[in-house]
Each structure stands twice: as C-alpha cells, then as structure tokens.
Amino acid sequence: QGCTQKYIVKNYFYYYLFKFSAAMGEEIFYITFLPFTYWNIDHSVSRRMIIVWSIVMYIGQVSKDVLKWPRPLSPPVVKLEMRTNAEYGMPSTHAMAATAISFSFFIATMNQYKYPLELGLVAAFVISTLVCLSRLYTGMHTVLDVIGGALISAVLLVLLYPAWDTIDHLLLTSPFCPFFSILVPLVLCYNYPKLDYYSPTRGDTTMILGATAGATVGFWLNHQYAASAYAGQSLQPGFPLTTSTVVFVLARFFVGILVVLLTRWLMKSVVLGLLGYLYKFPLGDLAARRRLEVEVPYKFVTYSSVGFVATMIVPLLHELLGLL
C-alpha cells in the first residue's frame, strides 16, 4: 500500500521540522541516540531507556495488530510516508517511543546530574510533542492515535518506574539473564499476532526485541567481566565542556557508530545468505523474506548482534584505542 498522492510543500519550515521529528521515532534515531547515551553519558541511564523502550514498543506494536484500527483515509489526508502505511494506526508507536525515551531519560538523570529540573521536563515534553505532531502532519495518524499512544506510554512508565532498580539489578547479576534475554524475545517474536496480510510490524518488533536481547547480554557480560571499562567516565551535564571532552565524545561516537553500522551490514548479508541457502530462495525474493521462518531469525540475529556489539565490543574497542 503506497502513497500515490502528489503534494506541494508550502511551508518548508514545518515540512522539515516534522519530517525530522518523525525520524526521531525510527531506526536511524534508535541506532544513534541509544548507543550514544551508553558510550558517552551513563550506563545505568541507557539500560533503563532501552528496557522501557522495548517493553513500550512491544505492547504498542501488538496493540496495533490486535485492535486493527485503520490509519486516516487518503484522500482527504495526504500521507508523506509509504512504508508504515501498511500498518494499523492505533496506538501511534512513534508517540509511545518518543514519550518513553524522552521522559525515561529525564527521570533517570534528574537525581544523578546537576541541571535545572524544569529545563529537563520542558525538553522531554517538547521532544515528545514534536514527534506526536509530526504523525499528524505526515498524515499517518489521527489525533486519537497520538493521544492514545502517549497516554499508554505514560501509564507504562508509571508502572515500570518502581521496578527499575530491581529489573536493572537482575539484568546485571542474575546467572540466568543471558538465557532469558534471548529466549523470551524469541518466543514473543515467533508468537506475534497473525494478520491476513503482510505488515512490517512483526519485523519491526523483532528488530527491537533482538537489539534489546543483544544489548542485555552485553550489559550482563560487561558487569561480570569488564565493569571497570567506563568507570567514572560519564559526561556530566551542567559542567563546562572542554574541547578535549568534546573531541573524546565525538571520537567515541563516530568509532562506535561505524562499528555498529558495519556489524548491521555484515550480519544482514551473512544471515540472509544462510537463510536463502537453507530455504532455497533468491536473495531478491521479497515474499520469501517476509515469511515467518525467514523474517524472524534474519532480523533477530542481525539486530541482536548490533545490540551486543554496541554494548560489549565497542566499549572494549574504545578502551583499546584510548578513548575512555
């Protein structure tokens, strides 16, 4: 289901503002901001954001395919995106992710770093609002979809917050953490609600759960065997940033993101090639790649590798290169 309408942009400020805001609920944002937080700000903040993000997104994606509420009709709405048009509308997972990430970041940092709490609260509100408004501007959701997504995310945050420390402690110390971190997401992916037609929601959910599974194993291994890698190296908001600090932050980010993107490209090629050989289909066969027995292992293995590399291998590389 593609967008075939033609449109004329009359206000480029709004157009680029909301197109950029919409990108803050997509893979390009997750694969840059979440690792950046882990490499440069604080491990505990990053762990909490990733866990909240994965739970919120799984519930949101499943809710879409259970409720089956359609997206806005086009026309009269002009849709500026094509890929997500095949998904159902309620709730808006962009709104859920933006609310979960921005407010979990604020909550996790407000007692650890010195900055005006009002400023942090306003920043979280503005970011989540911009993403919510972008879904209306791009024609992908109704007002009810967006409000519903934001409210569901807020309720989940309230419910999860009292258990943050307990969950974090178990993720780092339980000997069963690596086993359950892989098993539970895989079971959820293979038992995802079935639809009468193909929707990218299952694949997107598999990517999210896979990345979280790999990252969680990395968290555990880091705590067990390399806990000192980043000790005392967090960026401290509220303090003047020296030139050397900025250089190290940028160096860690660019080295890390290069390794992450290379891992993503390599694993996609290798895993898809192996599955193509196993199930006897050409790599360009899109219908075959959408089959359950192909899509789930393909995306789960690829993105669990990305999550593991980002949280375990990249910090070791940073240490080796003297970037800590």
Short mmCIF file of C-alpha atoms in Angstrom, two decimals:
data_model
loop_
_atom_site.label_atom_id
_atom_site.label_comp_id
_atom_site.label_asym_id
_atom_site.label_seq_id
_atom_site.Cartn_x
_atom_site.Cartn_y
_atom_site.Cartn_z
CA GLN A 1 0.00 0.00 0.00
CA GLY A 2 1.92 3.02 -1.24
CA CYS A 3 1.37 6.74 -1.19
CA THR A 4 0.42 7.83 -4.69
CA GLN A 5 -0.75 11.36 -3.96
CA LYS A 6 1.23 14.32 -5.20
CA TYR A 7 1.59 17.34 -2.95
CA ILE A 8 3.17 20.78 -2.91
CA VAL A 9 5.18 21.96 0.09
CA LYS A 10 4.05 25.47 1.03
CA ASN A 11 5.90 25.84 4.32
CA TYR A 12 9.36 24.30 4.28
CA PHE A 13 9.99 25.11 7.95
CA TYR A 14 7.09 22.92 9.11
CA TYR A 15 7.86 20.31 6.46
CA TYR A 16 11.47 19.74 7.55
CA LEU A 17 10.72 20.24 11.24
CA PHE A 18 8.11 17.49 11.28
CA LYS A 19 9.96 15.20 8.88
CA PHE A 20 12.95 15.43 11.22
CA SER A 21 10.71 14.94 14.26
CA ALA A 22 9.16 11.85 12.66
CA ALA A 23 12.65 10.39 12.20
CA MET A 24 13.06 10.50 15.99
CA GLY A 25 10.67 7.54 16.17
CA GLU A 26 12.53 5.43 13.61
CA GLU A 27 15.56 3.15 13.40
CA ILE A 28 18.01 5.91 12.48
CA PHE A 29 17.32 7.60 15.83
CA TYR A 30 17.39 4.42 17.92
CA ILE A 31 20.64 3.20 16.39
CA THR A 32 22.39 6.52 17.10
CA PHE A 33 20.92 8.05 20.26
CA LEU A 34 20.66 4.94 22.45
CA PRO A 35 24.30 3.83 21.82
CA PHE A 36 25.47 7.45 22.20
CA THR A 37 23.92 7.51 25.66
CA TYR A 38 25.66 4.26 26.59
CA TRP A 39 29.07 5.32 25.29
CA ASN A 40 29.10 8.93 26.46
CA ILE A 41 26.61 9.65 29.22
CA ASP A 42 25.72 6.87 31.64
CA HIS A 43 25.36 3.08 31.51
CA SER A 44 22.50 2.95 34.01
CA VAL A 45 20.52 5.62 32.14
CA SER A 46 20.99 3.78 28.86
CA ARG A 47 19.95 0.44 30.35
CA ARG A 48 16.74 1.89 31.75
CA MET A 49 15.85 3.64 28.48
CA ILE A 50 16.44 0.51 26.40
CA ILE A 51 14.36 -1.73 28.66
CA VAL A 52 11.49 0.77 28.85
CA TRP A 53 11.68 1.37 25.09
CA SER A 54 11.49 -2.35 24.26
CA ILE A 55 8.54 -3.03 26.59
CA VAL A 56 6.61 0.03 25.44
CA MET A 57 7.23 -0.69 21.75
CA TYR A 58 6.27 -4.36 22.02
CA ILE A 59 2.98 -3.52 23.71
CA GLY A 60 2.31 -0.76 21.17
CA GLN A 61 3.06 -2.93 18.13
CA VAL A 62 0.95 -5.82 19.39
CA SER A 63 -1.90 -3.44 20.27
CA LYS A 64 -1.99 -2.21 16.67
CA ASP A 65 -2.46 -5.69 15.28
CA VAL A 66 -4.99 -6.66 17.93
CA LEU A 67 -7.16 -3.51 17.69
CA LYS A 68 -6.81 -3.22 13.87
CA TRP A 69 -7.85 0.43 13.75
CA PRO A 70 -7.24 1.84 10.28
CA ARG A 71 -4.99 4.81 9.56
CA PRO A 72 -6.54 8.08 8.32
CA LEU A 73 -8.19 7.84 4.91
CA SER A 74 -6.19 9.21 2.00
CA PRO A 75 -7.72 11.31 0.49
CA PRO A 76 -8.58 13.63 2.17
CA VAL A 77 -5.36 13.17 4.18
CA VAL A 78 -2.08 13.41 2.25
CA LYS A 79 0.36 10.78 3.50
CA LEU A 80 4.04 11.69 3.40
CA GLU A 81 5.28 8.19 4.24
CA MET A 82 4.89 4.95 2.36
CA ARG A 83 6.38 2.08 4.36
CA THR A 84 4.29 2.37 7.54
CA ASN A 85 1.06 2.84 5.61
CA ALA A 86 0.62 -0.95 5.65
CA GLU A 87 0.36 -0.89 9.46
CA TYR A 88 -2.71 -0.21 11.55
CA GLY A 89 -2.99 3.10 13.34
CA MET A 90 -3.95 2.79 17.00
CA PRO A 91 -1.83 3.46 19.03
CA SER A 92 0.90 5.60 17.49
CA THR A 93 4.16 3.83 18.35
CA HIS A 94 6.07 6.97 17.36
CA ALA A 95 4.21 8.80 20.12
CA MET A 96 4.82 5.91 22.52
CA ALA A 97 8.55 5.72 21.79
CA ALA A 98 9.06 9.48 21.99
CA THR A 99 7.23 9.69 25.31
CA ALA A 100 9.02 6.66 26.75
CA ILE A 101 12.54 7.67 25.70
CA SER A 102 12.36 11.38 26.49
CA PHE A 103 10.70 11.01 29.89
CA SER A 104 12.66 7.92 30.96
CA PHE A 105 15.86 9.84 30.14
CA PHE A 106 14.62 12.76 32.25
CA ILE A 107 13.55 10.56 35.17
CA ALA A 108 16.78 8.52 35.10
CA THR A 109 19.05 11.57 35.06
CA MET A 110 17.24 14.09 37.27
CA ASN A 111 18.69 12.69 40.51
CA GLN A 112 22.13 11.89 39.11
CA TYR A 113 23.16 15.08 37.32
CA LYS A 114 23.08 18.76 38.12
CA TYR A 115 20.75 20.58 35.73
CA PRO A 116 17.51 22.56 36.18
CA LEU A 117 14.68 20.05 36.56
CA GLU A 118 12.27 22.46 34.87
CA LEU A 119 14.54 22.53 31.81
CA GLY A 120 14.69 18.74 31.64
CA LEU A 121 10.92 18.43 31.98
CA VAL A 122 10.29 21.04 29.28
CA ALA A 123 12.80 19.37 26.95
CA ALA A 124 11.13 15.97 27.39
CA PHE A 125 7.71 17.49 26.79
CA VAL A 126 8.81 19.44 23.71
CA ILE A 127 10.54 16.44 22.11
CA SER A 128 7.61 14.08 22.67
CA THR A 129 5.15 16.75 21.48
CA LEU A 130 7.10 17.40 18.27
CA VAL A 131 7.12 13.69 17.44
CA CYS A 132 3.40 13.41 18.19
CA LEU A 133 2.60 16.41 15.99
CA SER A 134 4.78 15.01 13.20
CA ARG A 135 2.46 11.98 12.96
CA LEU A 136 -0.49 14.31 12.34
CA TYR A 137 1.45 16.46 9.85
CA THR A 138 2.62 13.46 7.83
CA GLY A 139 -0.93 12.11 7.72
CA MET A 140 -0.06 8.79 9.37
CA HIS A 141 -2.23 9.04 12.48
CA THR A 142 -5.37 10.58 13.88
CA VAL A 143 -5.37 12.77 16.99
CA LEU A 144 -6.82 9.83 18.94
CA ASP A 145 -3.99 7.53 17.80
CA VAL A 146 -1.39 10.01 19.04
CA ILE A 147 -3.10 10.79 22.35
CA GLY A 148 -3.70 7.09 22.95
CA GLY A 149 -0.05 6.25 22.27
CA ALA A 150 1.28 8.97 24.56
CA LEU A 151 -1.12 8.03 27.38
CA ILE A 152 -0.34 4.31 27.14
CA SER A 153 3.37 5.09 27.26
CA ALA A 154 2.90 7.39 30.27
CA VAL A 155 0.94 4.71 32.15
CA LEU A 156 3.59 2.09 31.40
CA LEU A 157 6.31 4.46 32.63
CA VAL A 158 4.44 4.97 35.91
CA LEU A 159 4.02 1.21 36.32
CA LEU A 160 7.62 0.36 35.43
CA TYR A 161 9.34 3.09 37.45
CA PRO A 162 9.02 1.39 40.89
CA ALA A 163 10.63 -1.77 39.43
CA TRP A 164 13.51 -0.01 37.61
CA ASP A 165 16.18 -0.77 40.19
CA THR A 166 15.04 -4.37 40.66
CA ILE A 167 14.97 -5.08 36.92
CA ASP A 168 18.36 -3.42 36.44
CA HIS A 169 19.87 -5.43 39.30
CA LEU A 170 18.56 -8.72 37.87
CA LEU A 171 19.81 -7.86 34.38
CA LEU A 172 23.32 -7.34 35.72
CA THR A 173 23.62 -10.08 38.34
CA SER A 174 21.30 -12.99 37.57
CA PRO A 175 23.14 -16.01 36.10
CA PHE A 176 20.01 -16.72 34.04
CA CYS A 177 19.95 -13.27 32.42
CA PRO A 178 21.65 -14.21 29.09
CA PHE A 179 19.42 -17.27 28.64
CA PHE A 180 16.13 -15.48 29.32
CA SER A 181 17.26 -12.35 27.44
CA ILE A 182 17.39 -14.45 24.26
CA LEU A 183 14.61 -16.96 24.92
CA VAL A 184 11.80 -14.60 25.96
CA PRO A 185 12.13 -12.18 23.00
CA LEU A 186 12.37 -15.12 20.55
CA VAL A 187 9.18 -16.68 21.94
CA LEU A 188 7.40 -13.32 21.67
CA CYS A 189 8.57 -12.85 18.06
CA TYR A 190 7.52 -16.31 16.91
CA ASN A 191 4.12 -15.93 18.61
CA TYR A 192 3.40 -12.45 17.27
CA PRO A 193 -0.30 -11.90 16.30
CA LYS A 194 -1.01 -13.13 12.76
CA LEU A 195 -2.63 -10.87 10.17
CA ASP A 196 -4.43 -11.62 6.91
CA TYR A 197 -1.83 -9.61 5.00
CA TYR A 198 1.80 -8.70 5.50
CA SER A 199 2.56 -5.78 7.80
CA PRO A 200 6.04 -4.56 8.82
CA THR A 201 5.01 -4.53 12.49
CA ARG A 202 6.26 -8.07 13.16
CA GLY A 203 9.60 -7.34 11.52
CA ASP A 204 9.99 -4.04 13.36
CA THR A 205 9.10 -5.70 16.67
CA THR A 206 11.66 -8.43 16.01
CA MET A 207 14.32 -5.78 15.35
CA ILE A 208 13.52 -4.01 18.63
CA LEU A 209 13.42 -7.17 20.74
CA GLY A 210 16.53 -8.53 19.02
CA ALA A 211 18.51 -5.34 19.67
CA THR A 212 17.37 -5.35 23.30
CA ALA A 213 18.30 -9.03 23.71
CA GLY A 214 21.81 -8.45 22.38
CA ALA A 215 22.26 -5.29 24.43
CA THR A 216 21.08 -7.05 27.59
CA VAL A 217 23.61 -9.85 27.13
CA GLY A 218 26.24 -7.15 26.62
CA PHE A 219 25.15 -5.40 29.83
CA TRP A 220 25.50 -8.65 31.76
CA LEU A 221 28.90 -9.55 30.34
CA ASN A 222 30.18 -6.02 30.90
CA HIS A 223 29.13 -6.16 34.54
CA GLN A 224 30.57 -9.64 35.07
CA TYR A 225 33.90 -9.24 33.30
CA ALA A 226 34.53 -5.63 32.24
CA ALA A 227 32.67 -3.46 34.73
CA SER A 228 35.56 -1.03 35.09
CA ALA A 229 35.63 -0.14 31.36
CA TYR A 230 33.70 3.12 31.78
CA ALA A 231 34.02 3.76 35.49
CA GLY A 232 33.87 7.48 36.20
CA GLN A 233 33.88 8.47 32.53
CA SER A 234 30.33 9.73 32.20
CA LEU A 235 29.59 13.12 30.74
CA GLN A 236 28.39 15.45 33.47
CA PRO A 237 25.61 17.78 32.31
CA GLY A 238 25.82 21.16 33.98
CA PHE A 239 29.61 21.37 33.83
CA PRO A 240 31.51 23.29 31.12
CA LEU A 241 32.53 21.05 28.25
CA THR A 242 36.20 21.36 27.42
CA THR A 243 37.50 20.93 23.89
CA SER A 244 39.17 17.65 24.81
CA THR A 245 35.92 16.30 26.26
CA VAL A 246 34.00 17.15 23.10
CA VAL A 247 36.71 15.53 20.95
CA PHE A 248 36.58 12.32 23.00
CA VAL A 249 32.77 12.26 22.91
CA LEU A 250 32.72 12.67 19.13
CA ALA A 251 35.52 10.15 18.66
CA ARG A 252 33.72 7.55 20.77
CA PHE A 253 30.51 8.16 18.87
CA PHE A 254 31.93 8.00 15.34
CA VAL A 255 34.11 4.97 16.05
CA GLY A 256 31.18 3.23 17.72
CA ILE A 257 28.58 4.04 15.09
CA LEU A 258 30.93 2.93 12.32
CA VAL A 259 31.38 -0.46 14.00
CA VAL A 260 27.64 -0.76 14.64
CA LEU A 261 26.72 0.02 11.03
CA LEU A 262 29.37 -2.37 9.71
CA THR A 263 28.01 -5.08 12.02
CA ARG A 264 24.47 -4.41 10.80
CA TRP A 265 25.52 -4.61 7.14
CA LEU A 266 27.66 -7.73 7.61
CA MET A 267 25.12 -9.66 9.65
CA LYS A 268 22.28 -8.80 7.26
CA SER A 269 24.30 -10.17 4.36
CA VAL A 270 25.52 -13.31 6.15
CA VAL A 271 22.25 -14.27 7.86
CA LEU A 272 20.10 -13.62 4.80
CA GLY A 273 22.54 -15.58 2.64
CA LEU A 274 22.42 -18.56 5.01
CA LEU A 275 18.63 -18.48 5.19
CA GLY A 276 18.40 -18.20 1.42
CA TYR A 277 20.60 -21.27 1.08
CA LEU A 278 18.63 -23.16 3.74
CA TYR A 279 15.16 -22.37 2.38
CA LYS A 280 16.15 -22.23 -1.30
CA PHE A 281 15.10 -18.73 -2.29
CA PRO A 282 16.96 -15.96 -4.15
CA LEU A 283 18.04 -13.01 -2.00
CA GLY A 284 15.86 -10.64 -4.02
CA ASP A 285 12.67 -12.60 -3.29
CA LEU A 286 10.80 -10.15 -1.06
CA ALA A 287 7.87 -12.52 -0.45
CA ALA A 288 10.22 -15.21 0.88
CA ARG A 289 11.96 -12.74 3.17
CA ARG A 290 8.58 -11.90 4.71
CA ARG A 291 7.86 -15.49 5.75
CA LEU A 292 7.90 -16.13 9.49
CA GLU A 293 10.67 -18.73 9.33
CA VAL A 294 12.89 -16.26 7.45
CA GLU A 295 11.98 -12.82 8.79
CA VAL A 296 12.25 -13.60 12.49
CA PRO A 297 15.71 -15.26 12.52
CA TYR A 298 17.01 -12.83 9.90
CA LYS A 299 16.10 -9.72 11.86
CA PHE A 300 16.56 -11.15 15.33
CA VAL A 301 20.10 -12.41 14.73
CA THR A 302 21.08 -9.25 12.84
CA TYR A 303 19.88 -6.79 15.45
CA SER A 304 20.85 -8.86 18.49
CA SER A 305 24.36 -8.76 17.03
CA VAL A 306 24.05 -4.98 16.70
CA GLY A 307 22.91 -4.63 20.32
CA PHE A 308 25.69 -6.90 21.60
CA VAL A 309 28.41 -5.15 19.61
CA ALA A 310 27.21 -1.71 20.76
CA THR A 311 27.26 -2.62 24.45
CA MET A 312 30.15 -5.08 24.69
CA ILE A 313 32.55 -4.87 21.73
CA VAL A 314 32.52 -1.10 21.14
CA PRO A 315 33.43 -0.22 24.78
CA LEU A 316 36.36 -2.64 24.58
CA LEU A 317 37.42 -1.03 21.32
CA HIS A 318 37.18 2.41 22.93
CA GLU A 319 39.41 1.20 25.74
CA LEU A 320 41.90 -0.29 23.28
CA LEU A 321 42.05 2.99 21.33
CA GLY A 322 42.48 5.06 24.48
CA LEU A 323 39.15 6.89 24.07
CA LEU A 324 37.95 6.47 27.64
#
